[in-house]
Amino acid sequence: NSEDVRCKCICPPYKDHSGHIYNKNVSQKDCDCLHVVEPMPVPGPDVEAYCLRCECKYEERSSVTIKVSGVTLL
């Protein structure tokens, strides 16, 4: 299920841009700044430097388990 996988990129502040967290449903091979950070907050010449600062992680989770756990906790 594509809703159960995502790529999460945590990008710290860069120049005059504040830090931001980006989430996107992409394949594991596309889990990088260039595929996940949209819209790109910096102009072309700064993209590489900006992306090098971002930490991207591929995450798999079970939404069924999360829903069941949420109901159980209520």
Short mmCIF file of N, CA and C in Angstrom, two decimals:
data_model
loop_
_atom_site.label_atom_id
_atom_site.label_comp_id
_atom_site.label_asym_id
_atom_site.label_seq_id
_atom_site.Cartn_x
_atom_site.Cartn_y
_atom_site.Cartn_z
N ASN A 1 0.86 -1.18 0.00
CA ASN A 1 0.00 0.00 0.00
C ASN A 1 0.90 1.24 0.00
N SER A 2 0.74 2.11 -0.99
CA SER A 2 1.61 3.28 -1.10
C SER A 2 1.43 4.25 0.05
N GLU A 3 0.30 4.19 0.75
CA GLU A 3 0.09 5.08 1.89
C GLU A 3 0.93 4.66 3.09
N ASP A 4 1.47 3.45 3.06
CA ASP A 4 2.23 2.94 4.19
C ASP A 4 3.73 3.17 4.04
N VAL A 5 4.15 3.79 2.96
CA VAL A 5 5.56 4.09 2.77
C VAL A 5 5.70 5.58 2.45
N ARG A 6 6.80 6.14 2.89
CA ARG A 6 7.04 7.54 2.58
C ARG A 6 8.51 7.84 2.74
N CYS A 7 8.87 8.95 2.18
CA CYS A 7 10.22 9.46 2.37
C CYS A 7 10.07 10.75 3.15
N LYS A 8 10.84 10.89 4.20
CA LYS A 8 10.79 12.06 5.05
C LYS A 8 12.14 12.76 4.98
N CYS A 9 12.15 14.01 4.55
CA CYS A 9 13.38 14.80 4.48
C CYS A 9 13.30 15.94 5.49
N ILE A 10 14.29 16.00 6.36
CA ILE A 10 14.38 17.07 7.34
C ILE A 10 15.49 18.00 6.86
N CYS A 11 15.10 19.22 6.52
CA CYS A 11 16.05 20.20 5.99
C CYS A 11 16.21 21.34 6.98
N PRO A 12 17.43 21.56 7.46
CA PRO A 12 17.67 22.64 8.42
C PRO A 12 17.63 24.00 7.73
N PRO A 13 17.62 25.07 8.50
CA PRO A 13 17.63 26.41 7.91
C PRO A 13 18.83 26.58 6.97
N TYR A 14 18.62 27.33 5.90
CA TYR A 14 19.67 27.58 4.92
C TYR A 14 19.54 29.01 4.44
N LYS A 15 20.59 29.79 4.64
CA LYS A 15 20.58 31.21 4.26
C LYS A 15 19.34 31.87 4.85
N ASP A 16 18.49 32.46 4.00
CA ASP A 16 17.30 33.15 4.54
C ASP A 16 16.05 32.27 4.52
N HIS A 17 16.22 30.95 4.39
CA HIS A 17 15.09 30.02 4.39
C HIS A 17 15.04 29.28 5.71
N SER A 18 13.86 29.20 6.30
CA SER A 18 13.72 28.47 7.57
C SER A 18 13.77 26.97 7.30
N GLY A 19 14.00 26.20 8.35
CA GLY A 19 14.03 24.74 8.23
C GLY A 19 12.64 24.21 7.91
N HIS A 20 12.59 23.02 7.32
CA HIS A 20 11.29 22.46 6.94
C HIS A 20 11.39 20.94 6.86
N ILE A 21 10.27 20.27 7.12
CA ILE A 21 10.19 18.82 6.99
C ILE A 21 9.27 18.52 5.81
N TYR A 22 9.75 17.68 4.89
CA TYR A 22 8.99 17.30 3.71
C TYR A 22 8.69 15.81 3.77
N ASN A 23 7.46 15.45 3.43
CA ASN A 23 7.05 14.05 3.35
C ASN A 23 6.44 13.81 1.97
N LYS A 24 6.79 12.68 1.38
CA LYS A 24 6.21 12.35 0.08
C LYS A 24 6.21 10.84 -0.10
N ASN A 25 5.17 10.34 -0.72
CA ASN A 25 5.11 8.91 -1.02
C ASN A 25 5.89 8.65 -2.30
N VAL A 26 7.11 8.15 -2.16
CA VAL A 26 7.96 7.81 -3.29
C VAL A 26 8.60 6.46 -3.01
N SER A 27 9.18 5.86 -4.05
CA SER A 27 9.86 4.59 -3.86
C SER A 27 11.16 4.82 -3.08
N GLN A 28 11.70 3.75 -2.55
CA GLN A 28 12.93 3.85 -1.75
C GLN A 28 14.08 4.44 -2.58
N LYS A 29 14.15 4.09 -3.86
CA LYS A 29 15.25 4.60 -4.69
C LYS A 29 15.11 6.09 -4.98
N ASP A 30 13.89 6.63 -4.86
CA ASP A 30 13.67 8.06 -5.09
C ASP A 30 13.64 8.87 -3.79
N CYS A 31 14.04 8.25 -2.70
CA CYS A 31 14.01 8.92 -1.41
C CYS A 31 15.24 9.81 -1.26
N ASP A 32 15.17 10.97 -1.87
CA ASP A 32 16.24 11.95 -1.74
C ASP A 32 15.65 13.35 -1.91
N CYS A 33 16.45 14.33 -1.59
CA CYS A 33 16.01 15.72 -1.59
C CYS A 33 15.42 16.13 -2.94
N LEU A 34 16.06 15.74 -4.02
CA LEU A 34 15.61 16.18 -5.35
C LEU A 34 14.23 15.65 -5.72
N HIS A 35 13.84 14.49 -5.18
CA HIS A 35 12.54 13.92 -5.49
C HIS A 35 11.45 14.29 -4.48
N VAL A 36 11.86 14.71 -3.28
CA VAL A 36 10.88 14.91 -2.21
C VAL A 36 10.62 16.39 -1.92
N VAL A 37 11.63 17.22 -1.99
CA VAL A 37 11.48 18.64 -1.64
C VAL A 37 10.80 19.38 -2.79
N GLU A 38 9.52 19.67 -2.61
CA GLU A 38 8.73 20.41 -3.60
C GLU A 38 7.81 21.37 -2.88
N PRO A 39 7.76 22.62 -3.28
CA PRO A 39 8.65 23.22 -4.26
C PRO A 39 10.03 23.46 -3.65
N MET A 40 11.05 23.43 -4.48
CA MET A 40 12.42 23.67 -4.02
C MET A 40 12.50 25.14 -3.56
N PRO A 41 12.87 25.35 -2.31
CA PRO A 41 12.83 26.72 -1.76
C PRO A 41 14.01 27.61 -2.17
N VAL A 42 14.99 27.05 -2.84
CA VAL A 42 16.18 27.84 -3.20
C VAL A 42 16.36 27.84 -4.72
N PRO A 43 17.02 28.86 -5.25
CA PRO A 43 17.26 28.92 -6.69
C PRO A 43 18.28 27.87 -7.14
N GLY A 44 18.32 27.59 -8.43
CA GLY A 44 19.17 26.58 -9.03
C GLY A 44 20.59 26.45 -8.49
N PRO A 45 21.36 27.54 -8.42
CA PRO A 45 22.75 27.42 -7.96
C PRO A 45 22.89 26.94 -6.50
N ASP A 46 21.84 27.10 -5.68
CA ASP A 46 21.90 26.71 -4.27
C ASP A 46 21.30 25.33 -3.99
N VAL A 47 20.71 24.69 -4.99
CA VAL A 47 20.01 23.41 -4.78
C VAL A 47 20.94 22.35 -4.21
N GLU A 48 22.12 22.19 -4.77
CA GLU A 48 23.03 21.15 -4.30
C GLU A 48 23.43 21.38 -2.85
N ALA A 49 23.80 22.61 -2.51
CA ALA A 49 24.20 22.93 -1.13
C ALA A 49 23.03 22.72 -0.17
N TYR A 50 21.83 23.11 -0.59
CA TYR A 50 20.65 22.94 0.25
C TYR A 50 20.38 21.46 0.49
N CYS A 51 20.40 20.67 -0.59
CA CYS A 51 20.08 19.24 -0.48
C CYS A 51 21.12 18.47 0.34
N LEU A 52 22.36 18.89 0.29
CA LEU A 52 23.40 18.22 1.09
C LEU A 52 23.14 18.36 2.58
N ARG A 53 22.41 19.38 2.97
CA ARG A 53 22.10 19.61 4.39
C ARG A 53 20.88 18.81 4.85
N CYS A 54 20.06 18.37 3.91
CA CYS A 54 18.83 17.65 4.27
C CYS A 54 19.12 16.18 4.59
N GLU A 55 18.40 15.67 5.55
CA GLU A 55 18.51 14.25 5.92
C GLU A 55 17.21 13.57 5.51
N CYS A 56 17.32 12.65 4.56
CA CYS A 56 16.14 11.96 4.05
C CYS A 56 16.16 10.50 4.49
N LYS A 57 15.01 10.02 4.96
CA LYS A 57 14.89 8.63 5.40
C LYS A 57 13.64 8.02 4.82
N TYR A 58 13.78 6.79 4.34
CA TYR A 58 12.65 6.03 3.83
C TYR A 58 11.99 5.33 5.00
N GLU A 59 10.66 5.45 5.09
CA GLU A 59 9.94 4.85 6.22
C GLU A 59 8.83 3.96 5.70
N GLU A 60 8.71 2.79 6.32
CA GLU A 60 7.59 1.90 6.06
C GLU A 60 6.83 1.76 7.37
N ARG A 61 5.52 1.80 7.28
CA ARG A 61 4.72 1.67 8.50
C ARG A 61 3.42 0.97 8.15
N SER A 62 2.78 0.45 9.13
CA SER A 62 1.50 -0.23 8.92
C SER A 62 0.38 0.66 9.42
N SER A 63 -0.39 1.21 8.49
CA SER A 63 -1.50 2.08 8.90
C SER A 63 -2.57 1.28 9.63
N VAL A 64 -2.70 -0.01 9.33
CA VAL A 64 -3.67 -0.86 10.04
C VAL A 64 -3.28 -0.95 11.50
N THR A 65 -2.00 -1.22 11.78
CA THR A 65 -1.52 -1.29 13.17
C THR A 65 -1.72 0.04 13.87
N ILE A 66 -1.42 1.14 13.18
CA ILE A 66 -1.59 2.46 13.78
C ILE A 66 -3.06 2.71 14.12
N LYS A 67 -3.98 2.35 13.20
CA LYS A 67 -5.41 2.55 13.45
C LYS A 67 -5.88 1.69 14.62
N VAL A 68 -5.45 0.42 14.67
CA VAL A 68 -5.85 -0.48 15.75
C VAL A 68 -5.30 0.02 17.08
N SER A 69 -4.06 0.45 17.09
CA SER A 69 -3.45 0.97 18.32
C SER A 69 -4.19 2.22 18.79
N GLY A 70 -4.54 3.08 17.85
CA GLY A 70 -5.26 4.31 18.19
C GLY A 70 -6.61 4.01 18.81
N VAL A 71 -7.32 3.02 18.30
CA VAL A 71 -8.61 2.64 18.83
C VAL A 71 -8.44 2.02 20.21
N THR A 72 -7.42 1.19 20.37
CA THR A 72 -7.16 0.53 21.64
C THR A 72 -6.85 1.54 22.73
N LEU A 73 -6.17 2.63 22.38
CA LEU A 73 -5.78 3.61 23.38
C LEU A 73 -6.95 4.47 23.84
N LEU A 74 -8.04 4.52 23.08
CA LEU A 74 -9.17 5.38 23.44
C LEU A 74 -9.97 4.83 24.59
#
